Amino acid sequence: HAPPRTERMAVDQDWSSVYPTAAAFKPASVPLPIRMGYPVKRGVPPPKEGNLELIKIPNFLHLTPPAIKKHCAALKDFCTEWPSALDSDEKCEQHFPIEIETVDYVSAGTSIRNPKARVVTLRVKLSNLNLDDHAKKKLIKLVGERYCKDTDILTITTDRCPLRRQNYDYAIHLLTVLYHESWKTEMWESEKTEEDMEEYIWENSCSQKNALDTLIRIKASENVSNVTKEELLASEVVKNYRNSVVALKNEGETENNMSQYKDSVKKLLNIPALP
Amino acid sequence: VSLSDEPETLYKRLSLLVKGHDKTVLDSYEYFAVLAAKELGISIEKVHRPPKKIERFTLLKSVHIYKKHRVQYEMRTHYICLELKHLTGSTAAVYLEYVQRNLPEGVAMEVKKTKIETIPEHIQKPVWDTLPQVEETQVKS
């Protein structure tokens, strides 16, 4: 019987011509002394001739580093360069604010399709859209859970169409509709009450009325000439009080906020500091 | 090599998650994918190996009765995640096709592409400012 091909192979031969594509392991074509398998008692793993374990496992003999380099050199003509002006994330964000995420699935099985492949996720930062104050608040209310306050990102995930392109068109359509609807002002929006407000506004609130009432009564009891509301509003103590109340309501109760509130109330009611 | 006129799509990040039953096969595949990316000039952000997931279940050993004798099977799935950044559409297509054609048998892959785009023109300004005055159409009875 003829000797195996390995004995006629030179050391510096071109390996990519021996294994140009993915092929099963041929022990007569691979000049390496490999042993694989569970050893017998007080023995060594079995040799490569007729070894099923070596044939079962996927081998990478067709993808040695020189072969990969040759393939990439041939493929390099089809690649294009990334624009060098967009090297950082912030620049990408500034010029291309919309991010669209799609997922592709590759696996072996009875069918190559995967139903999860049609999901499309669209992410935009609201600061990049052309929105004014009222439009932004209305959009956040319309969108509800899909907006994250900490990072200013609106996420729209579409899944309802059977094809990915249709889902992408639907996501863009949703964004357009939200944008235009938030710029419209309906008639019933003028009935917005205090509970609907996202942040606390001090002007025309109970806190302002109470503070002014108290001050006017104090001035009346001291029999000073009637000071007008505008003068009171413009005075330093009232401005301090307003800032501390707004900070408390909007940011929550922190050490700083509470001490600021305490100081401003003391100044407002002329309570002397403790000795 | 043909050139087309349509603008190149840009991918901010391409995340390849490779799943397999055998860790050594995945390691070899990772070496191949990383070398291919370097040769084609694609910047690799990071390569990390999420922990393996083992799915175990217990079945009865015999066809009929013998409830006390069971047999246990487990399926181990190892993962490798390659994150590449800043790819153009054609580079991504070339790299993905090369890497997916050489995917070994028994290994699966999920590719998450993050495309970046400009704001489309119909969202630049609200349309209500520029609509012409539409007269109320008569309601047909």
PDB file of C-alpha atoms in Angstrom, chain A:
ATOM      1  CA  HIS A   1       0.000   0.000   0.000  1.00  0.00           C
ATOM      2  CA  ALA A   2       1.273   3.508  -0.813  1.00  0.00           C
ATOM      3  CA  PRO A   3       2.937   5.531   1.970  1.00  0.00           C
ATOM      4  CA  PRO A   4       0.843   8.471   3.248  1.00  0.00           C
ATOM      5  CA  ARG A   5       1.226  11.891   1.648  1.00  0.00           C
ATOM      6  CA  THR A   6       2.777  13.272   4.834  1.00  0.00           C
ATOM      7  CA  GLU A   7       6.107  11.662   4.066  1.00  0.00           C
ATOM      8  CA  ARG A   8       6.403  13.605   0.827  1.00  0.00           C
ATOM      9  CA  MET A   9       5.531  16.993   2.300  1.00  0.00           C
ATOM     10  CA  ALA A  10       8.290  19.615   2.506  1.00  0.00           C
ATOM     11  CA  VAL A  11       8.633  21.658   5.712  1.00  0.00           C
ATOM     12  CA  ASP A  12       8.114  25.002   3.938  1.00  0.00           C
ATOM     13  CA  GLN A  13       5.239  23.927   1.729  1.00  0.00           C
ATOM     14  CA  ASP A  14       2.163  26.057   1.016  1.00  0.00           C
ATOM     15  CA  TRP A  15      -0.343  24.736   3.595  1.00  0.00           C
ATOM     16  CA  SER A  16      -3.304  26.655   2.110  1.00  0.00           C
ATOM     17  CA  SER A  17      -3.143  24.438  -0.964  1.00  0.00           C
ATOM     18  CA  VAL A  18      -3.413  21.293   1.191  1.00  0.00           C
ATOM     19  CA  TYR A  19      -6.504  22.560   3.067  1.00  0.00           C
ATOM     20  CA  PRO A  20      -8.001  25.396   0.971  1.00  0.00           C
ATOM     21  CA  THR A  21     -11.530  24.983   2.375  1.00  0.00           C
ATOM     22  CA  ALA A  22     -13.143  23.497   5.445  1.00  0.00           C
ATOM     23  CA  ALA A  23     -12.669  19.740   5.211  1.00  0.00           C
ATOM     24  CA  ALA A  24     -12.710  16.776   7.563  1.00  0.00           C
ATOM     25  CA  PHE A  25      -9.472  15.780   9.258  1.00  0.00           C
ATOM     26  CA  LYS A  26      -7.474  13.432   6.986  1.00  0.00           C
ATOM     27  CA  PRO A  27      -4.716  11.732   8.988  1.00  0.00           C
ATOM     28  CA  ALA A  28      -2.728  10.992   5.843  1.00  0.00           C
ATOM     29  CA  SER A  29      -2.682  14.659   4.841  1.00  0.00           C
ATOM     30  CA  VAL A  30      -1.782  16.271   8.173  1.00  0.00           C
ATOM     31  CA  PRO A  31       1.902  15.774   9.079  1.00  0.00           C
ATOM     32  CA  LEU A  32       1.371  16.341  12.822  1.00  0.00           C
ATOM     33  CA  PRO A  33       1.700  13.517  15.402  1.00  0.00           C
ATOM     34  CA  ILE A  34      -1.586  14.217  17.205  1.00  0.00           C
ATOM     35  CA  ARG A  35      -3.112  11.896  19.752  1.00  0.00           C
ATOM     36  CA  MET A  36      -6.680  12.348  20.926  1.00  0.00           C
ATOM     37  CA  GLY A  37      -9.103  10.371  23.039  1.00  0.00           C
ATOM     38  CA  TYR A  38      -9.313   8.739  26.462  1.00  0.00           C
ATOM     39  CA  PRO A  39      -6.195   6.674  27.200  1.00  0.00           C
ATOM     40  CA  VAL A  40      -6.391   2.967  27.989  1.00  0.00           C
ATOM     41  CA  LYS A  41      -5.219   1.942  31.479  1.00  0.00           C
ATOM     42  CA  ARG A  42      -1.494   2.760  31.819  1.00  0.00           C
ATOM     43  CA  GLY A  43      -1.357   3.895  28.220  1.00  0.00           C
ATOM     44  CA  VAL A  44      -1.442   6.981  26.019  1.00  0.00           C
ATOM     45  CA  PRO A  45      -4.279   8.542  24.033  1.00  0.00           C
ATOM     46  CA  PRO A  46      -4.877   6.716  20.736  1.00  0.00           C
ATOM     47  CA  PRO A  47      -2.984   7.891  17.569  1.00  0.00           C
ATOM     48  CA  LYS A  48      -4.451   9.835  14.693  1.00  0.00           C
ATOM     49  CA  GLU A  49      -4.952   6.912  12.258  1.00  0.00           C
ATOM     50  CA  GLY A  50      -8.628   5.956  12.263  1.00  0.00           C
ATOM     51  CA  ASN A  51      -9.387   8.324  15.180  1.00  0.00           C
ATOM     52  CA  LEU A  52     -13.059   9.280  15.214  1.00  0.00           C
ATOM     53  CA  GLU A  53     -12.617  12.025  17.817  1.00  0.00           C
ATOM     54  CA  LEU A  54     -10.363  13.978  15.495  1.00  0.00           C
ATOM     55  CA  ILE A  55     -12.837  13.686  12.634  1.00  0.00           C
ATOM     56  CA  LYS A  56     -15.830  14.719  14.798  1.00  0.00           C
ATOM     57  CA  ILE A  57     -14.471  17.977  16.149  1.00  0.00           C
ATOM     58  CA  PRO A  58     -14.548  20.988  13.772  1.00  0.00           C
ATOM     59  CA  ASN A  59     -10.965  21.792  12.737  1.00  0.00           C
ATOM     60  CA  PHE A  60      -9.498  25.120  11.732  1.00  0.00           C
ATOM     61  CA  LEU A  61      -6.796  23.692   9.437  1.00  0.00           C
ATOM     62  CA  HIS A  62      -8.104  25.769   6.536  1.00  0.00           C
ATOM     63  CA  LEU A  63      -7.782  28.981   8.596  1.00  0.00           C
ATOM     64  CA  THR A  64      -4.115  29.186   9.536  1.00  0.00           C
ATOM     65  CA  PRO A  65      -2.758  32.748  10.006  1.00  0.00           C
ATOM     66  CA  PRO A  66      -1.066  32.919   6.559  1.00  0.00           C
ATOM     67  CA  ALA A  67      -4.297  31.692   4.934  1.00  0.00           C
ATOM     68  CA  ILE A  68      -6.319  34.335   6.821  1.00  0.00           C
ATOM     69  CA  LYS A  69      -3.873  37.023   5.730  1.00  0.00           C
ATOM     70  CA  LYS A  70      -4.207  35.922   2.099  1.00  0.00           C
ATOM     71  CA  HIS A  71      -8.014  35.994   2.306  1.00  0.00           C
ATOM     72  CA  CYS A  72      -8.044  39.438   3.919  1.00  0.00           C
ATOM     73  CA  ALA A  73      -5.637  40.837   1.365  1.00  0.00           C
ATOM     74  CA  ALA A  74      -8.043  39.737  -1.360  1.00  0.00           C
ATOM     75  CA  LEU A  75     -11.084  41.076   0.530  1.00  0.00           C
ATOM     76  CA  LYS A  76      -9.508  44.425   1.378  1.00  0.00           C
ATOM     77  CA  ASP A  77     -10.546  45.871  -2.019  1.00  0.00           C
ATOM     78  CA  PHE A  78     -14.195  45.633  -1.068  1.00  0.00           C
ATOM     79  CA  CYS A  79     -13.877  47.491   2.222  1.00  0.00           C
ATOM     80  CA  THR A  80     -14.330  51.215   2.663  1.00  0.00           C
ATOM     81  CA  GLU A  81     -12.739  53.411   5.288  1.00  0.00           C
ATOM     82  CA  TRP A  82     -14.516  54.912   8.255  1.00  0.00           C
ATOM     83  CA  PRO A  83     -14.585  58.729   7.930  1.00  0.00           C
ATOM     84  CA  SER A  84     -11.699  59.969  10.044  1.00  0.00           C
ATOM     85  CA  ALA A  85     -13.610  63.054  11.226  1.00  0.00           C
ATOM     86  CA  LEU A  86     -15.963  60.916  13.314  1.00  0.00           C
ATOM     87  CA  ASP A  87     -13.513  59.333  15.718  1.00  0.00           C
ATOM     88  CA  SER A  88     -15.242  59.985  19.032  1.00  0.00           C
ATOM     89  CA  ASP A  89     -18.714  59.069  20.261  1.00  0.00           C
ATOM     90  CA  GLU A  90     -19.678  62.701  20.878  1.00  0.00           C
ATOM     91  CA  LYS A  91     -19.014  63.675  17.279  1.00  0.00           C
ATOM     92  CA  CYS A  92     -21.092  60.726  16.035  1.00  0.00           C
ATOM     93  CA  GLU A  93     -23.852  61.835  18.404  1.00  0.00           C
ATOM     94  CA  GLN A  94     -23.662  65.404  17.182  1.00  0.00           C
ATOM     95  CA  HIS A  95     -23.861  64.674  13.446  1.00  0.00           C
ATOM     96  CA  PHE A  96     -25.888  61.459  13.529  1.00  0.00           C
ATOM     97  CA  PRO A  97     -28.221  61.607  16.506  1.00  0.00           C
ATOM     98  CA  ILE A  98     -30.508  58.667  15.663  1.00  0.00           C
ATOM     99  CA  GLU A  99     -29.315  55.139  16.523  1.00  0.00           C
ATOM    100  CA  ILE A 100     -31.053  52.130  15.046  1.00  0.00           C
ATOM    101  CA  GLU A 101     -30.352  48.705  16.473  1.00  0.00           C
ATOM    102  CA  THR A 102     -31.102  45.510  14.557  1.00  0.00           C
ATOM    103  CA  VAL A 103     -30.112  41.945  15.402  1.00  0.00           C
ATOM    104  CA  ASP A 104     -29.176  39.158  12.971  1.00  0.00           C
ATOM    105  CA  TYR A 105     -29.154  35.498  13.949  1.00  0.00           C
ATOM    106  CA  VAL A 106     -27.011  32.780  12.339  1.00  0.00           C
ATOM    107  CA  SER A 107     -27.451  29.172  13.359  1.00  0.00           C
ATOM    108  CA  ALA A 108     -27.742  25.696  11.940  1.00  0.00           C
ATOM    109  CA  GLY A 109     -31.085  24.020  12.049  1.00  0.00           C
ATOM    110  CA  THR A 110     -34.058  23.030  10.016  1.00  0.00           C
ATOM    111  CA  SER A 111     -34.707  26.667   9.022  1.00  0.00           C
ATOM    112  CA  ILE A 112     -32.396  29.665   8.673  1.00  0.00           C
ATOM    113  CA  ARG A 113     -35.115  32.176   9.671  1.00  0.00           C
ATOM    114  CA  ASN A 114     -35.391  33.474  13.205  1.00  0.00           C
ATOM    115  CA  PRO A 115     -38.545  35.350  14.218  1.00  0.00           C
ATOM    116  CA  LYS A 116     -36.580  37.584  16.598  1.00  0.00           C
ATOM    117  CA  ALA A 117     -34.740  39.131  13.665  1.00  0.00           C
ATOM    118  CA  ARG A 118     -37.534  41.556  12.794  1.00  0.00           C
ATOM    119  CA  VAL A 119     -37.268  43.655  15.993  1.00  0.00           C
ATOM    120  CA  VAL A 120     -35.984  47.214  15.413  1.00  0.00           C
ATOM    121  CA  THR A 121     -34.984  49.579  18.242  1.00  0.00           C
ATOM    122  CA  LEU A 122     -34.685  53.328  17.615  1.00  0.00           C
ATOM    123  CA  ARG A 123     -32.880  55.583  20.135  1.00  0.00           C
ATOM    124  CA  VAL A 124     -32.788  59.392  19.999  1.00  0.00           C
ATOM    125  CA  LYS A 125     -31.591  62.038  22.440  1.00  0.00           C
ATOM    126  CA  LEU A 126     -34.362  64.626  22.814  1.00  0.00           C
ATOM    127  CA  SER A 127     -31.872  67.477  23.039  1.00  0.00           C
ATOM    128  CA  ASN A 128     -30.997  66.880  19.375  1.00  0.00           C
ATOM    129  CA  LEU A 129     -34.588  67.252  18.171  1.00  0.00           C
ATOM    130  CA  ASN A 130     -35.977  70.683  17.405  1.00  0.00           C
ATOM    131  CA  LEU A 131     -38.439  70.923  20.349  1.00  0.00           C
ATOM    132  CA  ASP A 132     -39.500  73.877  22.481  1.00  0.00           C
ATOM    133  CA  ASP A 133     -40.404  73.673  26.174  1.00  0.00           C
ATOM    134  CA  HIS A 134     -44.108  72.808  25.831  1.00  0.00           C
ATOM    135  CA  ALA A 135     -43.418  70.340  22.989  1.00  0.00           C
ATOM    136  CA  LYS A 136     -40.780  68.528  25.032  1.00  0.00           C
ATOM    137  CA  LYS A 137     -43.077  68.132  28.064  1.00  0.00           C
ATOM    138  CA  LYS A 138     -45.948  66.950  25.883  1.00  0.00           C
ATOM    139  CA  LEU A 139     -43.710  64.423  24.105  1.00  0.00           C
ATOM    140  CA  ILE A 140     -42.462  63.011  27.413  1.00  0.00           C
ATOM    141  CA  LYS A 141     -46.070  62.650  28.612  1.00  0.00           C
ATOM    142  CA  LEU A 142     -47.146  60.982  25.357  1.00  0.00           C
ATOM    143  CA  VAL A 143     -44.287  58.542  25.360  1.00  0.00           C
ATOM    144  CA  GLY A 144     -44.418  57.527  29.015  1.00  0.00           C
ATOM    145  CA  GLU A 145     -42.112  54.666  29.916  1.00  0.00           C
ATOM    146  CA  ARG A 146     -40.008  54.780  26.765  1.00  0.00           C
ATOM    147  CA  TYR A 147     -38.158  57.929  27.877  1.00  0.00           C
ATOM    148  CA  CYS A 148     -35.278  57.759  30.356  1.00  0.00           C
ATOM    149  CA  LYS A 149     -34.764  60.935  32.375  1.00  0.00           C
ATOM    150  CA  ASP A 150     -31.186  60.323  33.530  1.00  0.00           C
ATOM    151  CA  THR A 151     -29.769  59.950  30.031  1.00  0.00           C
ATOM    152  CA  ASP A 152     -31.975  62.027  27.796  1.00  0.00           C
ATOM    153  CA  ILE A 153     -32.821  59.102  25.484  1.00  0.00           C
ATOM    154  CA  LEU A 154     -36.133  58.122  23.888  1.00  0.00           C
ATOM    155  CA  THR A 155     -36.232  54.417  22.933  1.00  0.00           C
ATOM    156  CA  ILE A 156     -38.833  53.085  20.500  1.00  0.00           C
ATOM    157  CA  THR A 157     -38.917  49.301  19.977  1.00  0.00           C
ATOM    158  CA  THR A 158     -41.071  48.072  17.104  1.00  0.00           C
ATOM    159  CA  ASP A 159     -42.069  44.523  16.580  1.00  0.00           C
ATOM    160  CA  ARG A 160     -45.517  44.508  15.093  1.00  0.00           C
ATOM    161  CA  CYS A 161     -44.696  44.150  11.379  1.00  0.00           C
ATOM    162  CA  PRO A 162     -43.494  40.891   9.835  1.00  0.00           C
ATOM    163  CA  LEU A 163     -40.477  42.377   8.022  1.00  0.00           C
ATOM    164  CA  ARG A 164     -37.559  44.367   9.388  1.00  0.00           C
ATOM    165  CA  ARG A 165     -37.872  47.104   6.783  1.00  0.00           C
ATOM    166  CA  GLN A 166     -41.528  47.593   7.646  1.00  0.00           C
ATOM    167  CA  ASN A 167     -40.662  47.812  11.342  1.00  0.00           C
ATOM    168  CA  TYR A 168     -38.026  50.428  10.621  1.00  0.00           C
ATOM    169  CA  ASP A 169     -40.475  52.506   8.575  1.00  0.00           C
ATOM    170  CA  TYR A 170     -43.027  52.201  11.355  1.00  0.00           C
ATOM    171  CA  ALA A 171     -40.510  53.393  13.955  1.00  0.00           C
ATOM    172  CA  ILE A 172     -39.627  56.456  11.872  1.00  0.00           C
ATOM    173  CA  HIS A 173     -43.348  57.095  11.320  1.00  0.00           C
ATOM    174  CA  LEU A 174     -43.959  56.952  15.090  1.00  0.00           C
ATOM    175  CA  LEU A 175     -41.156  59.438  15.702  1.00  0.00           C
ATOM    176  CA  THR A 176     -42.546  61.828  13.079  1.00  0.00           C
ATOM    177  CA  VAL A 177     -46.068  61.596  14.486  1.00  0.00           C
ATOM    178  CA  LEU A 178     -44.883  62.164  18.078  1.00  0.00           C
ATOM    179  CA  TYR A 179     -42.806  65.142  17.005  1.00  0.00           C
ATOM    180  CA  HIS A 180     -45.622  66.843  15.128  1.00  0.00           C
ATOM    181  CA  GLU A 181     -48.287  66.058  17.700  1.00  0.00           C
ATOM    182  CA  SER A 182     -46.184  67.513  20.503  1.00  0.00           C
ATOM    183  CA  TRP A 183     -45.892  70.846  18.680  1.00  0.00           C
ATOM    184  CA  LYS A 184     -49.709  71.099  18.388  1.00  0.00           C
ATOM    185  CA  THR A 185     -51.569  72.722  21.286  1.00  0.00           C
ATOM    186  CA  GLU A 186     -55.028  71.297  21.844  1.00  0.00           C
ATOM    187  CA  MET A 187     -57.853  73.252  23.429  1.00  0.00           C
ATOM    188  CA  TRP A 188     -58.116  70.947  26.441  1.00  0.00           C
ATOM    189  CA  GLU A 189     -54.426  71.471  27.319  1.00  0.00           C
ATOM    190  CA  SER A 190     -55.290  74.813  28.904  1.00  0.00           C
ATOM    191  CA  GLU A 191     -57.062  72.875  31.686  1.00  0.00           C
ATOM    192  CA  LYS A 192     -53.726  71.593  32.982  1.00  0.00           C
ATOM    193  CA  THR A 193     -53.902  71.540  36.772  1.00  0.00           C
ATOM    194  CA  GLU A 194     -51.203  71.665  39.412  1.00  0.00           C
ATOM    195  CA  GLU A 195     -51.123  67.866  39.712  1.00  0.00           C
ATOM    196  CA  ASP A 196     -50.169  67.529  36.029  1.00  0.00           C
ATOM    197  CA  MET A 197     -47.157  69.824  36.250  1.00  0.00           C
ATOM    198  CA  GLU A 198     -43.838  67.999  36.007  1.00  0.00           C
ATOM    199  CA  GLU A 199     -41.881  70.523  38.054  1.00  0.00           C
ATOM    200  CA  TYR A 200     -42.873  72.909  40.793  1.00  0.00           C
ATOM    201  CA  ILE A 201     -43.490  76.516  39.700  1.00  0.00           C
ATOM    202  CA  TRP A 202     -43.557  79.004  42.545  1.00  0.00           C
ATOM    203  CA  GLU A 203     -45.437  81.871  40.854  1.00  0.00           C
ATOM    204  CA  ASN A 204     -49.211  81.620  41.484  1.00  0.00           C
ATOM    205  CA  SER A 205     -48.940  78.829  44.021  1.00  0.00           C
ATOM    206  CA  CYS A 206     -50.210  78.448  47.585  1.00  0.00           C
ATOM    207  CA  SER A 207     -46.682  78.918  48.942  1.00  0.00           C
ATOM    208  CA  GLN A 208     -46.388  82.348  47.318  1.00  0.00           C
ATOM    209  CA  LYS A 209     -49.841  83.437  48.545  1.00  0.00           C
ATOM    210  CA  ASN A 210     -49.133  82.287  52.100  1.00  0.00           C
ATOM    211  CA  ALA A 211     -45.737  83.978  52.236  1.00  0.00           C
ATOM    212  CA  LEU A 212     -47.095  87.285  50.921  1.00  0.00           C
ATOM    213  CA  ASP A 213     -50.100  87.183  53.254  1.00  0.00           C
ATOM    214  CA  THR A 214     -47.864  86.576  56.264  1.00  0.00           C
ATOM    215  CA  LEU A 215     -45.509  89.397  55.311  1.00  0.00           C
ATOM    216  CA  ILE A 216     -48.347  91.851  54.715  1.00  0.00           C
ATOM    217  CA  ARG A 217     -49.851  90.976  58.112  1.00  0.00           C
ATOM    218  CA  ILE A 218     -46.477  91.424  59.825  1.00  0.00           C
ATOM    219  CA  LYS A 219     -46.036  94.825  58.175  1.00  0.00           C
ATOM    220  CA  ALA A 220     -49.631  95.777  59.098  1.00  0.00           C
ATOM    221  CA  SER A 221     -49.107  94.835  62.758  1.00  0.00           C
ATOM    222  CA  GLU A 222     -45.935  96.951  62.833  1.00  0.00           C
ATOM    223  CA  ASN A 223     -47.952  99.780  61.258  1.00  0.00           C
ATOM    224  CA  VAL A 224     -45.537 100.403  58.433  1.00  0.00           C
ATOM    225  CA  SER A 225     -47.012 102.058  55.335  1.00  0.00           C
ATOM    226  CA  ASN A 226     -48.668  99.587  52.980  1.00  0.00           C
ATOM    227  CA  VAL A 227     -45.998  97.879  51.006  1.00  0.00           C
ATOM    228  CA  THR A 228     -47.154  96.606  47.611  1.00  0.00           C
ATOM    229  CA  LYS A 229     -46.985  92.987  46.461  1.00  0.00           C
ATOM    230  CA  GLU A 230     -44.444  93.723  43.733  1.00  0.00           C
ATOM    231  CA  GLU A 231     -42.036  95.279  46.202  1.00  0.00           C
ATOM    232  CA  LEU A 232     -42.376  92.304  48.493  1.00  0.00           C
ATOM    233  CA  LEU A 233     -41.807  89.909  45.595  1.00  0.00           C
ATOM    234  CA  ALA A 234     -38.705  91.776  44.524  1.00  0.00           C
ATOM    235  CA  SER A 235     -37.170  91.807  48.003  1.00  0.00           C
ATOM    236  CA  GLU A 236     -34.184  89.590  48.795  1.00  0.00           C
ATOM    237  CA  VAL A 237     -35.785  87.527  51.585  1.00  0.00           C
ATOM    238  CA  VAL A 238     -38.736  86.487  49.422  1.00  0.00           C
ATOM    239  CA  LYS A 239     -36.416  85.545  46.545  1.00  0.00           C
ATOM    240  CA  ASN A 240     -34.333  83.408  48.898  1.00  0.00           C
ATOM    241  CA  TYR A 241     -37.449  81.702  50.227  1.00  0.00           C
ATOM    242  CA  ARG A 242     -38.674  81.041  46.675  1.00  0.00           C
ATOM    243  CA  ASN A 243     -35.345  79.465  45.632  1.00  0.00           C
ATOM    244  CA  SER A 244     -35.232  77.185  48.645  1.00  0.00           C
ATOM    245  CA  VAL A 245     -38.847  75.999  48.224  1.00  0.00           C
ATOM    246  CA  VAL A 246     -38.320  75.299  44.494  1.00  0.00           C
ATOM    247  CA  ALA A 247     -35.124  73.381  45.242  1.00  0.00           C
ATOM    248  CA  LEU A 248     -36.863  71.315  47.937  1.00  0.00           C
ATOM    249  CA  LYS A 249     -39.814  70.363  45.738  1.00  0.00           C
ATOM    250  CA  ASN A 250     -37.827  69.632  42.563  1.00  0.00           C
ATOM    251  CA  GLU A 251     -34.720  67.935  43.881  1.00  0.00           C
ATOM    252  CA  GLY A 252     -36.095  66.247  46.999  1.00  0.00           C
ATOM    253  CA  GLU A 253     -34.980  66.614  50.593  1.00  0.00           C
ATOM    254  CA  THR A 254     -31.228  66.787  51.036  1.00  0.00           C
ATOM    255  CA  GLU A 255     -29.129  68.218  53.866  1.00  0.00           C
ATOM    256  CA  ASN A 256     -28.235  71.291  51.817  1.00  0.00           C
ATOM    257  CA  ASN A 257     -31.800  71.996  50.751  1.00  0.00           C
ATOM    258  CA  MET A 258     -33.192  71.704  54.259  1.00  0.00           C
ATOM    259  CA  SER A 259     -30.589  74.018  55.770  1.00  0.00           C
ATOM    260  CA  GLN A 260     -31.170  76.549  52.981  1.00  0.00           C
ATOM    261  CA  TYR A 261     -34.920  76.440  53.649  1.00  0.00           C
ATOM    262  CA  LYS A 262     -34.326  76.896  57.386  1.00  0.00           C
ATOM    263  CA  ASP A 263     -32.131  79.983  56.822  1.00  0.00           C
ATOM    264  CA  SER A 264     -34.509  81.584  54.346  1.00  0.00           C
ATOM    265  CA  VAL A 265     -37.546  81.101  56.681  1.00  0.00           C
ATOM    266  CA  LYS A 266     -35.605  82.608  59.570  1.00  0.00           C
ATOM    267  CA  LYS A 267     -34.703  85.666  57.492  1.00  0.00           C
ATOM    268  CA  LEU A 268     -38.288  85.988  56.219  1.00  0.00           C
ATOM    269  CA  LEU A 269     -39.886  85.991  59.668  1.00  0.00           C
ATOM    270  CA  ASN A 270     -37.024  87.901  61.308  1.00  0.00           C
ATOM    271  CA  ILE A 271     -36.329  85.150  63.827  1.00  0.00           C
ATOM    272  CA  PRO A 272     -32.953  85.871  65.348  1.00  0.00           C
ATOM    273  CA  ALA A 273     -30.329  83.138  65.188  1.00  0.00           C
ATOM    274  CA  LEU A 274     -29.899  81.003  68.323  1.00  0.00           C
ATOM    275  CA  PRO A 275     -27.212  82.332  70.666  1.00  0.00           C
TER     276      PRO A 275
END
